[in-house]
GROMACS .gro file of C-alpha atoms in nm:
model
  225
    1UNK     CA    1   2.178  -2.937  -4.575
    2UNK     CA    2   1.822  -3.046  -4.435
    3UNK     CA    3   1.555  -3.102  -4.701
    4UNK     CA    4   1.199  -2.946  -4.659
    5UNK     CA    5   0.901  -3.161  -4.786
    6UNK     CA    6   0.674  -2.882  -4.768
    7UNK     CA    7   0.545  -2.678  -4.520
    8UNK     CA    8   0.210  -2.840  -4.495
    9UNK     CA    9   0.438  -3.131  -4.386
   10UNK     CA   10   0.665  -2.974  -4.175
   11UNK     CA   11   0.378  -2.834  -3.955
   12UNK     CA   12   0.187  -3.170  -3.896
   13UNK     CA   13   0.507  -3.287  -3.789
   14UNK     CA   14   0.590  -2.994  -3.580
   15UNK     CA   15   0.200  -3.015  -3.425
   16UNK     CA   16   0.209  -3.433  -3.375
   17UNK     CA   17   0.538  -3.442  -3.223
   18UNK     CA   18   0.512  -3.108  -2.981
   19UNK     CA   19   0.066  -3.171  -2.901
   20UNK     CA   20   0.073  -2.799  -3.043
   21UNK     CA   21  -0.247  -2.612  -3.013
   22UNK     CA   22  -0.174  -2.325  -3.199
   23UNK     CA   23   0.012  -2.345  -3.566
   24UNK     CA   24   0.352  -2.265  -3.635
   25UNK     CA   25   0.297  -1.896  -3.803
   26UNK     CA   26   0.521  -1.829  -4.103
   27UNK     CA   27   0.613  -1.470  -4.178
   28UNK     CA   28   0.840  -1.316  -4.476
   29UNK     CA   29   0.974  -0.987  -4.466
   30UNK     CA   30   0.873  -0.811  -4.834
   31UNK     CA   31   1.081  -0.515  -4.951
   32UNK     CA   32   0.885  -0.422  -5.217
   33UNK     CA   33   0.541  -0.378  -5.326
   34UNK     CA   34   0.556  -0.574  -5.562
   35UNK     CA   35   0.727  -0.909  -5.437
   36UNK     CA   36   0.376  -0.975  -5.270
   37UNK     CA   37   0.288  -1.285  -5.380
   38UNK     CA   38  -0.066  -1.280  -5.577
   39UNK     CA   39  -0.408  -1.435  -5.380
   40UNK     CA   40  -0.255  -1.261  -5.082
   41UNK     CA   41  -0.494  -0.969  -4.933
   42UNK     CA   42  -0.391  -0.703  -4.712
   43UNK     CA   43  -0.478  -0.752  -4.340
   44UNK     CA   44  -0.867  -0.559  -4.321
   45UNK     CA   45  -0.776  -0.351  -3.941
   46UNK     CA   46  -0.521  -0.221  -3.778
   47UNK     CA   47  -0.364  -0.453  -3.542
   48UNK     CA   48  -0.051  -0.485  -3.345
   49UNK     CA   49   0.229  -0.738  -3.467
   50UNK     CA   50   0.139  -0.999  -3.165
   51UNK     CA   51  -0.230  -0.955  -3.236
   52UNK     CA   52  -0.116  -1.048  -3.573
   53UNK     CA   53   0.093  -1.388  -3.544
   54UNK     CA   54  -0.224  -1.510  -3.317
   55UNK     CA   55  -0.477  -1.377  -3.657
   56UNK     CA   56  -0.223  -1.580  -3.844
   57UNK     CA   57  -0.203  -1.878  -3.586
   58UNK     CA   58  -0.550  -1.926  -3.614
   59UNK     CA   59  -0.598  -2.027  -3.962
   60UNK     CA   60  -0.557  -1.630  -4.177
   61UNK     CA   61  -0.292  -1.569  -4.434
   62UNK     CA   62  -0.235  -1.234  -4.456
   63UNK     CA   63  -0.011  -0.940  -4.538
   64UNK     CA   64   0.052  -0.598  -4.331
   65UNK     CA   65   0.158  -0.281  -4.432
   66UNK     CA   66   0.298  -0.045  -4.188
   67UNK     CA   67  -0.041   0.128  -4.192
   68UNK     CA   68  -0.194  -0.174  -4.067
   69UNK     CA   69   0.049  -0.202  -3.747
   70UNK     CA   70  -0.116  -0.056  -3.461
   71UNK     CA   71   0.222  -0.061  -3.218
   72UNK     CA   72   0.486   0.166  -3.394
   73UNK     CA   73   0.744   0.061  -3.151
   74UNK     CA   74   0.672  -0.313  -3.262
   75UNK     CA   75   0.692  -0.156  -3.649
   76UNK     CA   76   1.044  -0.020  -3.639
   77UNK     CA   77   1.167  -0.345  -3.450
   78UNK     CA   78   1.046  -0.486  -3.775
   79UNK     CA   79   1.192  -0.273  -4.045
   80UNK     CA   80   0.824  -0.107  -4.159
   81UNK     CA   81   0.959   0.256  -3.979
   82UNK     CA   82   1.232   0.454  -3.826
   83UNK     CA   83   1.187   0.398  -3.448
   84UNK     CA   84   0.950   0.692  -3.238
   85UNK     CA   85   1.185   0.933  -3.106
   86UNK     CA   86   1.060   0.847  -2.752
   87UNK     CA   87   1.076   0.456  -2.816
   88UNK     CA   88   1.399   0.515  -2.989
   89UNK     CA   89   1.562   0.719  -2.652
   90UNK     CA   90   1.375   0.503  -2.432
   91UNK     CA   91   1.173   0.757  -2.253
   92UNK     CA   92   0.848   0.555  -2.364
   93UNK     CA   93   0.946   0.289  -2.156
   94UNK     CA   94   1.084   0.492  -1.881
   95UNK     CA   95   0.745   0.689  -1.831
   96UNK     CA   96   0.558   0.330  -1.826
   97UNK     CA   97   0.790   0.254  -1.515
   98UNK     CA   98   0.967   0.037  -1.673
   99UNK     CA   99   1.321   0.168  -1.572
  100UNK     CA  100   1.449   0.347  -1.286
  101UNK     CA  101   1.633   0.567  -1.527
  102UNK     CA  102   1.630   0.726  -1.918
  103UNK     CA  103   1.963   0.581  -1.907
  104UNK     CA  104   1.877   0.176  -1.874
  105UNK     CA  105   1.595   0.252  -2.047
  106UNK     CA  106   1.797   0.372  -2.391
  107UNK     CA  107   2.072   0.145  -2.299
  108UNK     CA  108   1.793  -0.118  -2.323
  109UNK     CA  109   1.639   0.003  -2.644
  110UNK     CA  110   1.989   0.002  -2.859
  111UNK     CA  111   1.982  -0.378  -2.804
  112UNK     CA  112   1.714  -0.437  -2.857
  113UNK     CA  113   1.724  -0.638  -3.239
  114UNK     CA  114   1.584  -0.431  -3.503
  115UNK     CA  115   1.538  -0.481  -3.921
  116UNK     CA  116   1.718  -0.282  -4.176
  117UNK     CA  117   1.635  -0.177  -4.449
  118UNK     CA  118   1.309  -0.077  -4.447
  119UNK     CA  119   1.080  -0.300  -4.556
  120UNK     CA  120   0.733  -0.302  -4.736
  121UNK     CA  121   0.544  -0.538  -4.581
  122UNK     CA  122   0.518  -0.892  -4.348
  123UNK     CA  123   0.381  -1.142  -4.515
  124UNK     CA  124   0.179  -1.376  -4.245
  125UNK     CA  125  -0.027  -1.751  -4.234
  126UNK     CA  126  -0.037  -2.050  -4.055
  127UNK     CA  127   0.256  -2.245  -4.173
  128UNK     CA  128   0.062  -2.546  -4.322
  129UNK     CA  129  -0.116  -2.284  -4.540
  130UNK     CA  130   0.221  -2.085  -4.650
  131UNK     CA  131   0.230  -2.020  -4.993
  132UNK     CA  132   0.588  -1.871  -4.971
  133UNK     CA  133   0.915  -1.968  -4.800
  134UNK     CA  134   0.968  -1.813  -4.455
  135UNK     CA  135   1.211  -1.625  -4.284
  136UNK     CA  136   1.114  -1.678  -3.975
  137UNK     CA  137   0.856  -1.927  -3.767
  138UNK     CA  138   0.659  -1.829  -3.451
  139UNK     CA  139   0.528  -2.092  -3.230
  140UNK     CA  140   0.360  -2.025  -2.912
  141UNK     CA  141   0.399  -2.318  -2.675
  142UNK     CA  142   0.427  -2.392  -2.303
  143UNK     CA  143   0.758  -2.447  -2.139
  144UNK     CA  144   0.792  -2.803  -2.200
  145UNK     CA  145   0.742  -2.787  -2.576
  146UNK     CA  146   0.967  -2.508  -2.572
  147UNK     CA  147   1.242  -2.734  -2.397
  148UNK     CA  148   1.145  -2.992  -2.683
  149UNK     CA  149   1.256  -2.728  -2.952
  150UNK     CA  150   1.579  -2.656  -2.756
  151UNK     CA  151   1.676  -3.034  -2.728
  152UNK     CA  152   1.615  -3.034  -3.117
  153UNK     CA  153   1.824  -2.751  -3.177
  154UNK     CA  154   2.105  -2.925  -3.058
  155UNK     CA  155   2.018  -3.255  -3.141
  156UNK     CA  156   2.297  -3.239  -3.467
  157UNK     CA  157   2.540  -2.986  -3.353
  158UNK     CA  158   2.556  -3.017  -3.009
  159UNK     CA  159   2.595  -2.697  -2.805
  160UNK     CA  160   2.357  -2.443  -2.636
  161UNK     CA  161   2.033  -2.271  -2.696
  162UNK     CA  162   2.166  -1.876  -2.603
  163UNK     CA  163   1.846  -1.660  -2.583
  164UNK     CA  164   1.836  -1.276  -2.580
  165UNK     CA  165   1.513  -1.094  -2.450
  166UNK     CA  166   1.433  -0.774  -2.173
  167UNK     CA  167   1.062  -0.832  -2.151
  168UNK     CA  168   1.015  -0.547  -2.387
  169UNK     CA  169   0.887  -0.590  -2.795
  170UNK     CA  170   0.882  -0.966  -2.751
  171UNK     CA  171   0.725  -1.105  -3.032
  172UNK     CA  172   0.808  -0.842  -3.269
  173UNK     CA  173   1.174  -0.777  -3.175
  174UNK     CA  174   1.226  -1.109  -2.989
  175UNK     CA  175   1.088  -1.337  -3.201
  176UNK     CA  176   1.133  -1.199  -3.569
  177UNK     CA  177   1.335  -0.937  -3.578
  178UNK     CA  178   1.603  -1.101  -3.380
  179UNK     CA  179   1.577  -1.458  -3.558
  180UNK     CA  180   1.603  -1.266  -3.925
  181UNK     CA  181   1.848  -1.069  -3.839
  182UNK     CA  182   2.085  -1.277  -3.631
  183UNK     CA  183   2.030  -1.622  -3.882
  184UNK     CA  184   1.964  -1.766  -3.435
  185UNK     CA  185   1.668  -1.875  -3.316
  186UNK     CA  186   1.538  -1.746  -2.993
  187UNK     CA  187   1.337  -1.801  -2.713
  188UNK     CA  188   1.112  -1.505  -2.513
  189UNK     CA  189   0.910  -1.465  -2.232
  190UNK     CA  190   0.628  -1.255  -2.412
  191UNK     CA  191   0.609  -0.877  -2.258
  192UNK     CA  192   0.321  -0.662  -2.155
  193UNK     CA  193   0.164  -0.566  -2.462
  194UNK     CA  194   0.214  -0.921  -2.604
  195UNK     CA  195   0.023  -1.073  -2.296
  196UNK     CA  196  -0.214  -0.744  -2.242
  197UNK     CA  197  -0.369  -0.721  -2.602
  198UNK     CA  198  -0.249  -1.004  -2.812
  199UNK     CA  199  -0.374  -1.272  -2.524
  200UNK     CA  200  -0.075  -1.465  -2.474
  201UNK     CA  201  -0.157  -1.682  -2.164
  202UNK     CA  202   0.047  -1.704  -1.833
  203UNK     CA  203   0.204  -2.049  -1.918
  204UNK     CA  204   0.268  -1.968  -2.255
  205UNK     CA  205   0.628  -1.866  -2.445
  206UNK     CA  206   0.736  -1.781  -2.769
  207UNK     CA  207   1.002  -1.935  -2.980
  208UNK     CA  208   1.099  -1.811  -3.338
  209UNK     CA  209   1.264  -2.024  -3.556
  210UNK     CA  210   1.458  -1.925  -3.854
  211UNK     CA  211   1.289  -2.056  -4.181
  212UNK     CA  212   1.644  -2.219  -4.351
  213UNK     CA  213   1.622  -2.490  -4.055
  214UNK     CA  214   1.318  -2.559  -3.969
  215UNK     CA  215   1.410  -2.906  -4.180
  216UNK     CA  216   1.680  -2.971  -3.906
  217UNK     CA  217   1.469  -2.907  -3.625
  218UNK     CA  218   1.167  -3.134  -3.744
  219UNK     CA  219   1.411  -3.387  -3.869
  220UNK     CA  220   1.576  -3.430  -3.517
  221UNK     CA  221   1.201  -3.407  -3.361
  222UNK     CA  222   1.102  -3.728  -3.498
  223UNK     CA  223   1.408  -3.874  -3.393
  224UNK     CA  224   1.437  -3.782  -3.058
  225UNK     CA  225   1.051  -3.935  -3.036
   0.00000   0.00000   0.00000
C-alpha cells in the first residue's frame, strides 16, 4: 500500500512535477448532515458542480448542498437527487440536438455513471488546503500533463489507462461520479456546460483521480522525473 504524507504534500508534488496551474481539487461525498466536518461553511450561491471544482481550484474550501447545485442533471450524477425525468429518459439532451434520436439519447443516459445512495452533501477545496480525506481528485490540465498522469498510472502495474466519457455531464459524472463509483480513474474531454459556464479552456482536460491512490500516482511521478 502507498503511504500519503499529507495532502499539502501530495499537491506540491503533484503541481512541481506536472507545472500545474490550477490545484488538484479534493471532494468527499457526505451522507449525512452531520459528518460535515466543523470550520467548513456552506457554498454562499448557487452554482453548477464544474463552476464549483474551478471555486474550489482557486483557493475556496467549501461544502454544497443540493440546493446549492444549479445543474440538476449534474446533481443526480452525483447522488444529491433522483435524476429529472427528462434528463433521466434523455429527451433533455435530445431537444438540445444532441442525438438524432430519444433512443441514443436514453441509451446514452443509462451509462452514464451515477452515485447511490443519496447523499447529503460534496465536500470541496483545493487539495493542499483539505482538511478531510478525499474520494476523489480533479485536476484540470492540458493534454500533455494528462499523458503524464496516465504514464504514472501504470508506472507500478503496468497495463492501460481505459477511459469512459460521451461529452455529456463531464466533470460531474465523468470525473467524480465515475472515479467513486468505479474505485478507476478517468480521463474526459469536458462537455458543453463544463466549457460554456464553468470556463474550461479549449486545450484543457479533466482527469479524476481516486483519493486511495493518489500516493501511487505521486510516488511514481517523482520517479519517472
Amino acid at each position: 500500500m502507498c503511504e500519503s504524507n499529507g495532502y499539502d504534500f501530495i499537491a506540491s508534488k503533484l503541481k512541481e512535477n506536472l507545472d500545474l496551474k490550477k490545484s488538484p481539487v479534493a471532494i468527499k461525498f457526505v451522507l449525512r448532515e452531520k459528518d460535515i466536518p466543523e470550520g467548513i461553511p456552506k457554498v454562499d450561491e448557487a452554482l453548477r458542480h464544474c463552476e464549483l471544482v474551478q471555486k474550489a481550484s482557486k483557493g475556496d474550501v467549501f461544502y454544497a448542498t443540493v440546493e446549492e447545485q444549479k445543474c440538476k442533471g449534474g446533481a443526480a450524477a452525483l447522488g444529491l437527487m433522483d435524476a429529472p425525468e427528462k434528463i433521466k429518459t434523455g429527451e433533455f439532451y435530445y431537444e438540445l440536438g444532441r442525438f438524432s434520436g430519444l433512443g441514443s439519447a436514453k441509451k446514452t443516459m443509462e451509462s452514464i455513471p451515477k452515485v447511490d445512495p443519496i447523499m447529503y452533501a460534496l465536500l470541496y477545496a483545493p487539495l493542499d488546503k483539505a482538511t478531510f480525506d478525499p474520494d476523489v481528485i480533479v485536476l484540470i490540465v492540458n493534454p500533455a500533463q494528462a499523458m503524464k498522469l496516465s504514464q504514472a498510472l501504470v508506472y507500478t502495474m503496468g497495463g492501460r489507462v481505459e477511459v469512459d466519457f460521451a461529452g455529456i455531464q463531464s466533470i460531474c459524472a465523468d470525473a467524480v461520479a465515475g472515479p467513486f463509483t468505479r474505485r478507476q480513474p478517468n480521463i474526459t474531454l469536458g462537455c458543453s456546460g463544463s466549457r460554456g459556464y464553468a470556463d474550461i479552456k479549449e486545450d484543457e482536460v479533466i482527469v479524476g483521480l481516486t483519493g486511495e491512490n493518489i500516493g501511487c500516482v505521486v510516488n511514481a511521478l517523482e520517479n519517472m522525473s
